[in-house]
Amino acid sequence: MQSIKQKLNDNFKMKDLGQISYFLGIEFNVSKGCIKMHQTNYAKMILEKYDMIDCKPKQTPCPLGLNKELGNNSPSLSENTLYRQIIGSLMYLMTNTRPDICYIVSFLSQFMVNPTFAHLVLAKRVLRYLKYTLTKGLTFVKSSDGSAIVGYCDSDWGGSLDRHSISGYCYVLNKKGPLISWRCSKQRIIALSSCEAEYVALTVAIQEAKFLRQLLADIQGCTTSGVKLYADNQGAIALAKNPVHHQRTKHIDIKYHFIRFAIEEGIIDLQYIPSGENIADQFTKPLSCVKLADLSMISGPSVF
């Protein structure tokens, strides 16, 4: 480490600030064999900014019947600046240390142009949830198991109000580790079946897997093994693995058919996992009955 610092110092003007404790709103608690990342102070700042510091906390970020909660009779906001500011603040929190609010923030960000009063109420509910989970974050514990990227992928067929499906994935460095990458986003196409929705979600997940595998290889200086990717739709897995299917599924855009090549080249090891055991479920459906403390993905052994 000292050698690397010296080489950087020889070529760039830099200053050694010692062990990291704070960076761009992210707080680090470093101890022997453990690194904790959280944004407690940033979350407090958000609550104070929007006069929610003394709000009544909520144990979940959104209700179960999310679409029903919105309804069709809620009036549009005359001024959408406050709504946009809240969602923007939550996005920064979501992308760094709080994957548990990924679904609801992605959902609310679709209504930035013309939000209603109901959308604002839901956004403030997320702030109430932050009040309940201020100190939560990601914990990385040193592990002797070695590093192996493991991913989970899922989709919610027709889960949006406009019938677009939702893709979700998450990756860890071993099966018991916390998340190192996650995403929840609406698909650009309208899938004609749940199998197609899962297949499209697999494509997005595999794109990220290829990037993470190359990144890990660059860091370790050696070729890494294939990424284990778990999905809960056997039809989509069969479609991805069987080359004959690629000639018969004309209704699926050809750009999604590179999955088979990633499998044949050993980049991806695609496996089936029953629905309910797939932690990517939490990224495609509302977190209504699951408390943050119950999500094993937030804390656990990893490699650093």
Short mmCIF file of C-alpha atoms in Angstrom, two decimals:
data_model
loop_
_atom_site.label_atom_id
_atom_site.label_comp_id
_atom_site.label_asym_id
_atom_site.label_seq_id
_atom_site.Cartn_x
_atom_site.Cartn_y
_atom_site.Cartn_z
CA MET A 1 0.00 0.00 0.00
CA GLN A 2 2.81 2.39 0.86
CA SER A 3 4.47 1.65 -2.48
CA ILE A 4 1.27 2.46 -4.37
CA LYS A 5 0.83 5.70 -2.44
CA GLN A 6 4.41 6.72 -3.22
CA LYS A 7 4.00 6.03 -6.95
CA LEU A 8 0.81 8.08 -7.06
CA ASN A 9 2.51 10.88 -5.13
CA ASP A 10 5.37 10.91 -7.65
CA ASN A 11 2.95 11.61 -10.51
CA PHE A 12 0.13 13.58 -8.90
CA LYS A 13 -0.18 16.26 -6.29
CA MET A 14 -1.87 14.45 -3.43
CA LYS A 15 -2.17 14.35 0.34
CA ASP A 16 -2.47 11.25 2.52
CA LEU A 17 -5.44 11.79 4.85
CA GLY A 18 -4.99 8.49 6.63
CA GLN A 19 -7.68 5.91 7.26
CA ILE A 20 -11.01 6.77 5.64
CA SER A 21 -13.84 7.90 7.89
CA TYR A 22 -16.00 10.12 5.65
CA PHE A 23 -16.35 10.53 1.89
CA LEU A 24 -19.06 12.30 -0.10
CA GLY A 25 -21.70 11.90 2.59
CA ILE A 26 -20.80 8.27 3.32
CA GLU A 27 -19.49 7.42 6.78
CA PHE A 28 -17.01 4.58 7.33
CA ASN A 29 -16.39 2.78 10.61
CA VAL A 30 -13.23 0.71 10.19
CA SER A 31 -12.15 -1.86 12.76
CA LYS A 32 -10.07 -5.04 12.61
CA GLY A 33 -11.62 -7.30 10.00
CA CYS A 34 -14.72 -5.14 9.52
CA ILE A 35 -15.80 -2.11 7.49
CA LYS A 36 -19.19 -0.49 8.00
CA MET A 37 -20.68 1.97 5.52
CA HIS A 38 -23.68 4.12 6.40
CA GLN A 39 -25.15 7.56 5.76
CA THR A 40 -26.69 8.37 9.12
CA ASN A 41 -25.76 12.04 9.12
CA TYR A 42 -26.88 12.46 5.51
CA ALA A 43 -30.24 10.84 6.34
CA LYS A 44 -30.64 13.19 9.33
CA MET A 45 -29.85 16.14 7.09
CA ILE A 46 -32.59 15.03 4.67
CA LEU A 47 -35.13 14.74 7.47
CA GLU A 48 -34.22 18.19 8.81
CA LYS A 49 -34.32 19.74 5.34
CA TYR A 50 -37.88 18.54 4.73
CA ASP A 51 -39.12 19.15 8.31
CA MET A 52 -39.48 15.42 9.03
CA ILE A 53 -36.95 15.05 11.84
CA ASP A 54 -39.74 14.70 14.43
CA CYS A 55 -42.03 12.61 12.21
CA LYS A 56 -43.67 9.37 13.28
CA PRO A 57 -41.42 6.53 11.99
CA LYS A 58 -42.63 3.73 9.72
CA GLN A 59 -41.25 0.18 9.75
CA THR A 60 -41.59 -0.36 5.99
CA PRO A 61 -40.80 1.98 3.06
CA CYS A 62 -44.09 1.47 1.20
CA PRO A 63 -47.49 -0.21 1.59
CA LEU A 64 -48.39 -3.60 0.12
CA GLY A 65 -51.12 -2.36 -2.27
CA LEU A 66 -48.99 0.36 -3.76
CA ASN A 67 -50.98 0.92 -6.96
CA LYS A 68 -54.26 0.88 -5.04
CA GLU A 69 -52.82 3.36 -2.56
CA LEU A 70 -52.27 5.87 -5.33
CA GLY A 71 -55.72 5.60 -6.86
CA ASN A 72 -56.91 7.81 -9.70
CA ASN A 73 -58.51 10.68 -7.81
CA SER A 74 -55.46 12.30 -6.25
CA PRO A 75 -54.97 15.89 -7.47
CA SER A 76 -51.76 16.95 -9.20
CA LEU A 77 -49.33 19.10 -7.25
CA SER A 78 -49.40 22.75 -8.23
CA GLU A 79 -45.64 22.92 -7.56
CA ASN A 80 -43.47 19.84 -8.02
CA THR A 81 -40.14 21.26 -6.77
CA LEU A 82 -40.42 19.76 -3.29
CA TYR A 83 -41.27 16.31 -4.68
CA ARG A 84 -38.32 16.38 -7.07
CA GLN A 85 -35.95 17.45 -4.31
CA ILE A 86 -37.07 14.64 -2.01
CA ILE A 87 -36.68 11.99 -4.71
CA GLY A 88 -33.27 13.35 -5.73
CA SER A 89 -32.06 13.17 -2.12
CA LEU A 90 -33.36 9.62 -1.75
CA MET A 91 -31.68 8.52 -4.99
CA TYR A 92 -28.24 9.38 -3.64
CA LEU A 93 -28.97 7.43 -0.48
CA MET A 94 -30.35 4.46 -2.44
CA THR A 95 -27.36 4.10 -4.79
CA ASN A 96 -24.71 4.15 -2.05
CA THR A 97 -25.76 2.32 1.10
CA ARG A 98 -29.52 1.72 1.18
CA PRO A 99 -30.68 -0.94 -1.30
CA ASP A 100 -33.78 -1.49 0.85
CA ILE A 101 -35.42 1.64 -0.59
CA CYS A 102 -34.46 0.77 -4.17
CA TYR A 103 -37.92 -0.34 -5.28
CA ILE A 104 -39.97 2.55 -3.92
CA VAL A 105 -37.50 5.26 -5.00
CA SER A 106 -37.34 3.81 -8.53
CA PHE A 107 -41.13 3.71 -8.58
CA LEU A 108 -41.60 7.30 -7.39
CA SER A 109 -38.95 8.62 -9.79
CA GLN A 110 -41.24 7.73 -12.70
CA PHE A 111 -43.59 10.59 -11.74
CA MET A 112 -41.17 13.52 -11.61
CA VAL A 113 -42.97 15.43 -14.39
CA ASN A 114 -46.50 15.37 -12.99
CA PRO A 115 -46.61 14.04 -9.41
CA THR A 116 -49.84 13.97 -7.44
CA PHE A 117 -50.51 14.59 -3.78
CA ALA A 118 -50.55 10.80 -3.24
CA HIS A 119 -47.03 10.53 -4.66
CA LEU A 120 -45.83 13.19 -2.24
CA VAL A 121 -47.41 11.29 0.66
CA LEU A 122 -45.58 8.13 -0.42
CA ALA A 123 -42.29 10.03 -0.71
CA LYS A 124 -42.74 11.33 2.83
CA ARG A 125 -43.48 7.77 3.96
CA VAL A 126 -39.99 6.81 2.77
CA LEU A 127 -38.65 9.64 4.95
CA ARG A 128 -40.59 8.20 7.88
CA TYR A 129 -38.94 4.85 7.15
CA LEU A 130 -35.53 6.54 7.21
CA LYS A 131 -36.35 7.88 10.66
CA TYR A 132 -36.93 4.28 11.80
CA THR A 133 -33.70 2.98 10.18
CA LEU A 134 -31.28 5.89 10.56
CA THR A 135 -28.24 3.85 11.54
CA LYS A 136 -28.64 1.02 9.01
CA GLY A 137 -26.12 0.45 6.25
CA LEU A 138 -23.74 -2.12 4.77
CA THR A 139 -21.31 -4.20 6.83
CA PHE A 140 -18.33 -5.95 5.23
CA VAL A 141 -16.69 -8.60 7.42
CA LYS A 142 -13.41 -10.24 6.45
CA SER A 143 -13.92 -13.80 5.25
CA SER A 144 -11.61 -16.74 4.60
CA ASP A 145 -13.99 -18.32 2.08
CA GLY A 146 -12.51 -16.49 -0.89
CA SER A 147 -14.26 -14.22 -3.37
CA ALA A 148 -16.87 -15.52 -5.78
CA ILE A 149 -19.51 -13.27 -7.31
CA VAL A 150 -23.03 -14.52 -6.69
CA GLY A 151 -26.07 -12.81 -8.19
CA TYR A 152 -29.85 -12.99 -7.92
CA CYS A 153 -32.25 -11.86 -10.61
CA ASP A 154 -36.02 -11.45 -10.76
CA SER A 155 -38.78 -9.55 -12.52
CA ASP A 156 -42.30 -8.41 -11.75
CA TRP A 157 -44.36 -9.06 -14.89
CA GLY A 158 -46.56 -6.06 -15.72
CA GLY A 159 -45.83 -4.57 -12.31
CA SER A 160 -46.03 -0.93 -13.42
CA LEU A 161 -49.19 1.06 -13.97
CA ASP A 162 -48.45 1.14 -17.72
CA ARG A 163 -47.96 -2.67 -17.79
CA HIS A 164 -44.19 -2.48 -18.21
CA SER A 165 -42.40 -5.14 -16.18
CA ILE A 166 -39.77 -4.39 -13.56
CA SER A 167 -36.26 -5.89 -13.58
CA GLY A 168 -34.28 -6.37 -10.41
CA TYR A 169 -30.88 -7.85 -9.59
CA CYS A 170 -28.35 -7.85 -6.77
CA TYR A 171 -24.81 -9.20 -6.39
CA VAL A 172 -22.68 -10.28 -3.43
CA LEU A 173 -19.06 -11.47 -3.15
CA ASN A 174 -20.13 -14.76 -1.61
CA LYS A 175 -23.46 -16.26 -0.60
CA LYS A 176 -23.37 -14.80 2.91
CA GLY A 177 -22.01 -11.42 1.96
CA PRO A 178 -23.69 -8.00 1.82
CA LEU A 179 -24.57 -6.40 -1.50
CA ILE A 180 -21.91 -4.90 -3.72
CA SER A 181 -24.25 -4.04 -6.63
CA TRP A 182 -28.02 -3.72 -7.04
CA ARG A 183 -30.61 -2.28 -9.40
CA CYS A 184 -34.35 -1.94 -9.82
CA SER A 185 -35.66 -0.48 -13.09
CA LYS A 186 -38.64 -0.57 -15.42
CA GLN A 187 -38.16 -2.54 -18.63
CA ARG A 188 -38.30 -0.61 -21.89
CA ILE A 189 -40.46 -3.18 -23.65
CA ILE A 190 -43.86 -4.61 -22.75
CA ALA A 191 -43.25 -8.31 -22.12
CA LEU A 192 -45.91 -10.65 -23.47
CA SER A 193 -45.32 -13.30 -20.78
CA SER A 194 -43.68 -13.71 -17.39
CA CYS A 195 -41.02 -15.85 -19.07
CA GLU A 196 -40.12 -13.01 -21.44
CA ALA A 197 -39.99 -10.53 -18.56
CA GLU A 198 -37.62 -12.82 -16.66
CA TYR A 199 -35.49 -13.30 -19.79
CA VAL A 200 -35.12 -9.56 -20.28
CA ALA A 201 -34.25 -9.15 -16.58
CA LEU A 202 -31.58 -11.85 -16.98
CA THR A 203 -30.03 -9.86 -19.82
CA VAL A 204 -29.65 -6.75 -17.67
CA ALA A 205 -28.27 -8.82 -14.78
CA ILE A 206 -25.71 -10.57 -17.00
CA GLN A 207 -24.45 -7.24 -18.34
CA GLU A 208 -23.64 -6.22 -14.78
CA ALA A 209 -22.15 -9.65 -14.00
CA LYS A 210 -19.69 -9.35 -16.89
CA PHE A 211 -18.57 -5.94 -15.64
CA LEU A 212 -18.15 -7.13 -12.02
CA ARG A 213 -16.23 -10.22 -13.14
CA GLN A 214 -13.80 -8.12 -15.17
CA LEU A 215 -13.42 -5.63 -12.31
CA LEU A 216 -12.62 -8.42 -9.84
CA ALA A 217 -10.12 -9.92 -12.30
CA ASP A 218 -8.37 -6.54 -12.62
CA ILE A 219 -8.20 -6.14 -8.84
CA GLN A 220 -6.94 -9.66 -8.18
CA GLY A 221 -4.69 -9.81 -11.22
CA CYS A 222 -5.99 -13.21 -12.31
CA THR A 223 -8.91 -14.75 -14.18
CA THR A 224 -11.97 -15.27 -11.99
CA SER A 225 -14.42 -18.15 -12.16
CA GLY A 226 -17.86 -17.83 -13.69
CA VAL A 227 -20.51 -15.79 -11.90
CA LYS A 228 -23.27 -17.82 -10.28
CA LEU A 229 -26.58 -16.19 -11.18
CA TYR A 230 -29.83 -17.43 -9.66
CA ALA A 231 -33.28 -16.91 -11.18
CA ASP A 232 -36.70 -18.29 -10.23
CA ASN A 233 -38.21 -18.88 -13.69
CA GLN A 234 -37.34 -22.26 -15.20
CA GLY A 235 -38.74 -21.27 -18.60
CA ALA A 236 -36.40 -18.29 -18.89
CA ILE A 237 -33.44 -20.44 -17.81
CA ALA A 238 -34.28 -23.10 -20.40
CA LEU A 239 -34.63 -20.41 -23.06
CA ALA A 240 -31.22 -18.99 -22.14
CA LYS A 241 -29.43 -22.35 -22.18
CA ASN A 242 -31.01 -24.00 -25.23
CA PRO A 243 -29.66 -22.67 -28.59
CA VAL A 244 -32.68 -24.08 -30.47
CA HIS A 245 -35.00 -21.74 -28.59
CA HIS A 246 -33.10 -18.72 -29.91
CA GLN A 247 -34.18 -19.57 -33.43
CA ARG A 248 -37.84 -19.86 -32.49
CA THR A 249 -38.39 -16.89 -30.18
CA LYS A 250 -38.77 -14.23 -32.87
CA HIS A 251 -40.97 -12.09 -30.61
CA ILE A 252 -38.05 -11.35 -28.28
CA ASP A 253 -35.68 -8.65 -29.53
CA ILE A 254 -32.41 -10.13 -30.81
CA LYS A 255 -30.38 -7.82 -28.56
CA TYR A 256 -31.43 -9.92 -25.56
CA HIS A 257 -30.05 -13.16 -27.02
CA PHE A 258 -26.40 -12.74 -26.01
CA ILE A 259 -27.17 -14.63 -22.77
CA ARG A 260 -26.38 -18.02 -24.34
CA PHE A 261 -22.91 -16.90 -25.39
CA ALA A 262 -22.11 -15.74 -21.85
CA ILE A 263 -23.17 -19.19 -20.59
CA GLU A 264 -21.20 -21.09 -23.25
CA GLU A 265 -18.06 -19.05 -22.57
CA GLY A 266 -18.24 -19.89 -18.86
CA ILE A 267 -18.83 -16.29 -17.81
CA ILE A 268 -22.23 -17.10 -16.29
CA ASP A 269 -23.35 -20.17 -14.36
CA LEU A 270 -27.13 -19.83 -14.49
CA GLN A 271 -29.01 -21.71 -11.76
CA TYR A 272 -32.62 -22.12 -10.67
CA ILE A 273 -33.72 -21.03 -7.22
CA PRO A 274 -37.33 -21.31 -5.97
CA SER A 275 -39.35 -18.13 -5.66
CA GLY A 276 -39.16 -16.79 -2.13
CA GLU A 277 -35.50 -17.75 -1.71
CA ASN A 278 -34.46 -15.24 -4.35
CA ILE A 279 -33.41 -12.07 -2.54
CA ALA A 280 -33.89 -10.09 -5.75
CA ASP A 281 -37.62 -10.47 -5.03
CA GLN A 282 -37.15 -7.51 -2.69
CA PHE A 283 -36.06 -5.35 -5.63
CA THR A 284 -39.06 -5.99 -7.86
CA LYS A 285 -41.92 -5.86 -5.36
CA PRO A 286 -42.84 -3.48 -2.53
CA LEU A 287 -41.07 -4.08 0.78
CA SER A 288 -44.29 -4.15 2.75
CA CYS A 289 -43.93 -6.98 5.23
CA VAL A 290 -40.15 -7.24 5.47
CA LYS A 291 -38.31 -5.12 7.99
CA LEU A 292 -34.79 -3.96 7.25
CA ALA A 293 -33.43 -5.83 10.27
CA ASP A 294 -34.67 -9.08 8.71
CA LEU A 295 -32.77 -8.61 5.43
CA SER A 296 -29.64 -10.75 5.69
CA MET A 297 -28.20 -9.05 2.60
CA ILE A 298 -27.54 -5.86 4.55
CA SER A 299 -24.88 -7.42 6.78
CA GLY A 300 -22.73 -10.52 6.60
CA PRO A 301 -19.30 -11.96 5.74
CA SER A 302 -17.63 -10.68 2.63
CA VAL A 303 -14.15 -10.18 1.24
CA PHE A 304 -12.09 -7.01 1.21
#
